[in-house]
Tab-separated table of N, CA and C in Angstrom:
chain	number	residue	atom	x	y	z
A	145	MET	N	162.707	53.549	51.172
A	145	MET	CA	161.588	53.442	52.083
A	145	MET	C	161.360	54.789	52.776
A	146	VAL	N	160.106	55.150	52.900
A	146	VAL	CA	159.712	56.363	53.604
A	146	VAL	C	158.982	55.936	54.874
A	147	SER	N	159.314	56.542	56.001
A	147	SER	CA	158.641	56.268	57.264
A	147	SER	C	158.061	57.578	57.795
A	148	LEU	N	156.756	57.579	58.047
A	148	LEU	CA	156.062	58.800	58.453
A	148	LEU	C	155.790	58.823	59.949
A	149	GLY	N	156.120	59.938	60.589
A	149	GLY	CA	155.823	60.141	61.992
A	149	GLY	C	154.402	60.653	62.174
A	150	ALA	N	154.044	60.916	63.414
A	150	ALA	CA	152.696	61.373	63.744
A	150	ALA	C	152.348	62.670	63.013
A	151	HIS	N	151.163	62.688	62.423
A	151	HIS	CA	150.584	63.854	61.746
A	151	HIS	C	151.401	64.345	60.548
A	152	ALA	N	152.262	63.491	59.999
A	152	ALA	CA	153.034	63.847	58.802
A	152	ALA	C	152.137	63.760	57.564
A	153	HIS	N	152.453	64.546	56.543
A	153	HIS	CA	151.738	64.521	55.271
A	153	HIS	C	152.779	64.356	54.169
A	154	PHE	N	152.690	63.264	53.412
A	154	PHE	CA	153.638	62.960	52.342
A	154	PHE	C	152.870	62.913	51.026
A	155	ASN	N	153.278	63.740	50.067
A	155	ASN	CA	152.639	63.810	48.766
A	155	ASN	C	153.711	63.541	47.720
A	156	THR	N	153.488	62.563	46.860
A	156	THR	CA	154.503	62.196	45.879
A	156	THR	C	153.887	62.012	44.491
A	157	PHE	N	154.706	62.227	43.458
A	157	PHE	CA	154.289	62.047	42.073
A	157	PHE	C	155.380	61.283	41.342
A	158	GLY	N	155.006	60.261	40.587
A	158	GLY	CA	155.968	59.500	39.792
A	158	GLY	C	155.529	59.442	38.340
A	159	MET	N	156.495	59.506	37.421
A	159	MET	CA	156.196	59.425	35.996
A	159	MET	C	157.169	58.445	35.350
A	160	MET	N	156.631	57.557	34.523
A	160	MET	CA	157.465	56.611	33.788
A	160	MET	C	157.185	56.788	32.306
A	161	SER	N	158.275	56.871	31.502
A	161	SER	CA	158.096	56.999	30.054
A	161	SER	C	159.371	56.589	29.336
A	162	GLY	N	159.199	56.196	28.088
A	162	GLY	CA	160.326	56.009	27.191
A	162	GLY	C	161.179	54.772	27.371
A	163	ALA	N	160.719	53.755	28.092
A	163	ALA	CA	161.530	52.559	28.281
A	163	ALA	C	160.809	51.344	27.692
A	164	GLU	N	161.592	50.405	27.175
A	164	GLU	CA	160.992	49.165	26.694
A	164	GLU	C	160.364	48.415	27.861
A	165	SER	N	161.071	48.428	29.005
A	165	SER	CA	160.570	47.798	30.217
A	165	SER	C	161.088	48.587	31.418
A	166	ALA	N	160.207	48.953	32.337
A	166	ALA	CA	160.603	49.740	33.501
A	166	ALA	C	159.881	49.224	34.738
A	167	VAL	N	160.563	49.312	35.881
A	167	VAL	CA	159.993	48.868	37.149
A	167	VAL	C	160.212	49.957	38.197
A	168	ASN	N	159.171	50.260	38.952
A	168	ASN	CA	159.257	51.221	40.046
A	168	ASN	C	158.634	50.563	41.274
A	169	GLN	N	159.359	50.581	42.396
A	169	GLN	CA	158.848	49.981	43.625
A	169	GLN	C	159.085	50.937	44.785
A	170	ALA	N	158.047	51.171	45.583
A	170	ALA	CA	158.157	52.084	46.725
A	170	ALA	C	157.503	51.463	47.947
A	171	THR	N	158.067	51.754	49.119
A	171	THR	CA	157.503	51.314	50.394
A	171	THR	C	157.333	52.529	51.287
A	172	ILE	N	156.141	52.696	51.824
A	172	ILE	CA	155.838	53.804	52.729
A	172	ILE	C	155.232	53.216	53.995
A	173	ALA	N	155.825	53.542	55.139
A	173	ALA	CA	155.349	53.017	56.423
A	173	ALA	C	154.739	54.131	57.254
A	174	PHE	N	153.557	53.879	57.773
A	174	PHE	CA	152.897	54.802	58.690
A	174	PHE	C	153.367	54.442	60.100
A	175	ALA	N	154.280	55.232	60.651
A	175	ALA	CA	154.853	54.943	61.969
A	175	ALA	C	154.234	55.795	63.073
A	176	GLY	N	153.435	56.785	62.713
A	176	GLY	CA	152.799	57.655	63.704
A	176	GLY	C	151.353	57.913	63.340
A	177	GLU	N	150.486	57.960	64.334
A	177	GLU	CA	149.065	58.185	64.086
A	177	GLU	C	148.806	59.544	63.434
A	178	GLY	N	147.738	59.583	62.642
A	178	GLY	CA	147.324	60.827	62.015
A	178	GLY	C	148.104	61.204	60.770
A	179	SER	N	148.955	60.328	60.275
A	179	SER	CA	149.724	60.653	59.072
A	179	SER	C	148.893	60.374	57.820
A	180	LYS	N	149.278	61.022	56.730
A	180	LYS	CA	148.532	60.945	55.481
A	180	LYS	C	149.486	60.855	54.302
A	181	VAL	N	149.142	60.009	53.325
A	181	VAL	CA	149.937	59.862	52.106
A	181	VAL	C	149.041	60.077	50.895
A	182	GLU	N	149.537	60.841	49.936
A	182	GLU	CA	148.885	61.000	48.642
A	182	GLU	C	149.902	60.617	47.577
A	183	THR	N	149.592	59.590	46.794
A	183	THR	CA	150.488	59.184	45.715
A	183	THR	C	149.783	59.402	44.387
A	184	ASN	N	150.486	60.014	43.465
A	184	ASN	CA	149.976	60.278	42.126
A	184	ASN	C	151.029	59.829	41.134
A	185	GLY	N	150.582	59.394	39.975
A	185	GLY	CA	151.554	58.979	38.978
A	185	GLY	C	150.922	58.808	37.616
A	186	VAL	N	151.787	58.735	36.617
A	186	VAL	CA	151.331	58.522	35.252
A	186	VAL	C	152.373	57.687	34.511
A	187	ASN	N	151.891	56.780	33.669
A	187	ASN	CA	152.743	56.018	32.761
A	187	ASN	C	152.468	56.520	31.349
A	188	LEU	N	153.482	57.053	30.706
A	188	LEU	CA	153.354	57.536	29.331
A	188	LEU	C	154.043	56.522	28.425
A	189	LEU	N	153.281	55.559	27.950
A	189	LEU	CA	153.835	54.431	27.198
A	189	LEU	C	153.201	54.363	25.814
A	190	ASN	N	153.929	53.764	24.887
A	190	ASN	CA	153.364	53.514	23.568
A	190	ASN	C	153.967	52.243	23.004
A	191	GLY	N	153.330	51.725	21.967
A	191	GLY	CA	153.834	50.528	21.318
A	191	GLY	C	154.004	49.370	22.274
A	192	LYS	N	155.231	48.828	22.322
A	192	LYS	CA	155.523	47.662	23.155
A	192	LYS	C	156.151	48.033	24.496
A	193	GLN	N	156.104	49.282	24.881
A	193	GLN	CA	156.660	49.687	26.172
A	193	GLN	C	155.827	49.096	27.305
A	194	HIS	N	156.526	48.791	28.410
A	194	HIS	CA	155.867	48.170	29.558
A	194	HIS	C	156.404	48.790	30.832
A	195	ALA	N	155.518	49.044	31.790
A	195	ALA	CA	155.932	49.609	33.080
A	195	ALA	C	155.159	48.934	34.206
A	196	ASP	N	155.875	48.568	35.264
A	196	ASP	CA	155.269	48.009	36.468
A	196	ASP	C	155.556	48.934	37.629
A	197	THR	N	154.527	49.258	38.380
A	197	THR	CA	154.686	50.054	39.588
A	197	THR	C	154.102	49.269	40.754
A	198	THR	N	154.906	49.081	41.790
A	198	THR	CA	154.453	48.409	43.005
A	198	THR	C	154.570	49.391	44.155
A	199	LEU	N	153.476	49.570	44.871
A	199	LEU	CA	153.446	50.471	46.012
A	199	LEU	C	152.981	49.677	47.220
A	200	PHE	N	153.823	49.617	48.251
A	200	PHE	CA	153.470	48.930	49.487
A	200	PHE	C	153.275	49.976	50.573
A	201	LEU	N	152.050	50.047	51.104
A	201	LEU	CA	151.729	50.977	52.180
A	201	LEU	C	151.522	50.165	53.455
A	202	ASP	N	152.365	50.392	54.446
A	202	ASP	CA	152.297	49.666	55.712
A	202	ASP	C	151.556	50.515	56.746
A	203	HIS	N	150.264	50.251	56.906
A	203	HIS	CA	149.436	50.966	57.886
A	203	HIS	C	149.670	50.314	59.254
A	204	ALA	N	150.826	50.576	59.851
A	204	ALA	CA	151.238	49.922	61.091
A	204	ALA	C	150.553	50.501	62.327
A	205	VAL	N	149.988	51.687	62.206
A	205	VAL	CA	149.306	52.328	63.335
A	205	VAL	C	147.916	52.788	62.876
A	206	PRO	N	146.986	52.996	63.814
A	206	PRO	CA	145.638	53.417	63.427
A	206	PRO	C	145.566	54.902	63.057
A	207	ASN	N	144.423	55.279	62.517
A	207	ASN	CA	144.080	56.674	62.224
A	207	ASN	C	145.004	57.330	61.199
A	208	CYS	N	145.348	56.582	60.161
A	208	CYS	CA	146.157	57.102	59.053
A	208	CYS	C	145.343	56.966	57.770
A	209	SER	N	145.712	57.739	56.743
A	209	SER	CA	144.969	57.644	55.491
A	209	SER	C	145.912	57.670	54.296
A	210	SER	N	145.436	57.065	53.207
A	210	SER	CA	146.213	57.076	51.970
A	210	SER	C	145.268	57.215	50.786
A	211	VAL	N	145.736	57.960	49.776
A	211	VAL	CA	144.996	58.156	48.538
A	211	VAL	C	145.953	57.844	47.396
A	212	LYS	N	145.541	56.937	46.503
A	212	LYS	CA	146.364	56.561	45.358
A	212	LYS	C	145.640	56.958	44.082
A	213	SER	N	146.332	57.669	43.180
A	213	SER	CA	145.728	58.132	41.934
A	213	SER	C	146.651	57.867	40.758
A	214	PRO	N	146.788	56.594	40.336
A	214	PRO	CA	147.617	56.320	39.157
A	214	PRO	C	146.851	56.627	37.875
A	215	ARG	N	147.559	57.036	36.843
A	215	ARG	CA	146.949	57.341	35.544
A	215	ARG	C	147.798	56.704	34.438
A	216	ARG	N	147.124	56.408	33.361
A	216	ARG	CA	147.818	55.886	32.176
A	216	ARG	C	147.580	56.855	31.035
A	217	GLY	N	148.653	57.391	30.488
A	217	GLY	CA	148.552	58.302	29.353
A	217	GLY	C	148.811	57.578	28.047
A	218	ARG	N	148.354	58.142	26.959
A	218	ARG	CA	148.608	57.528	25.644
A	218	ARG	C	149.235	58.533	24.736
């Protein structure tokens, strides 16, 4: 779990590849006003490969922002 204070900026990138089945779960909490999160990721899968990504963003305080940019590669 990641917890962000006031005016924090958190930028993360995740990549999943090469597994028959894969799971990724993340929790990010906005604990201070003015914080910002940018999440980026890509799943590089083929054939019968499977990947699940769960992202929980807890906007517990006002004036925070989040941008999510998942991608699927082939």
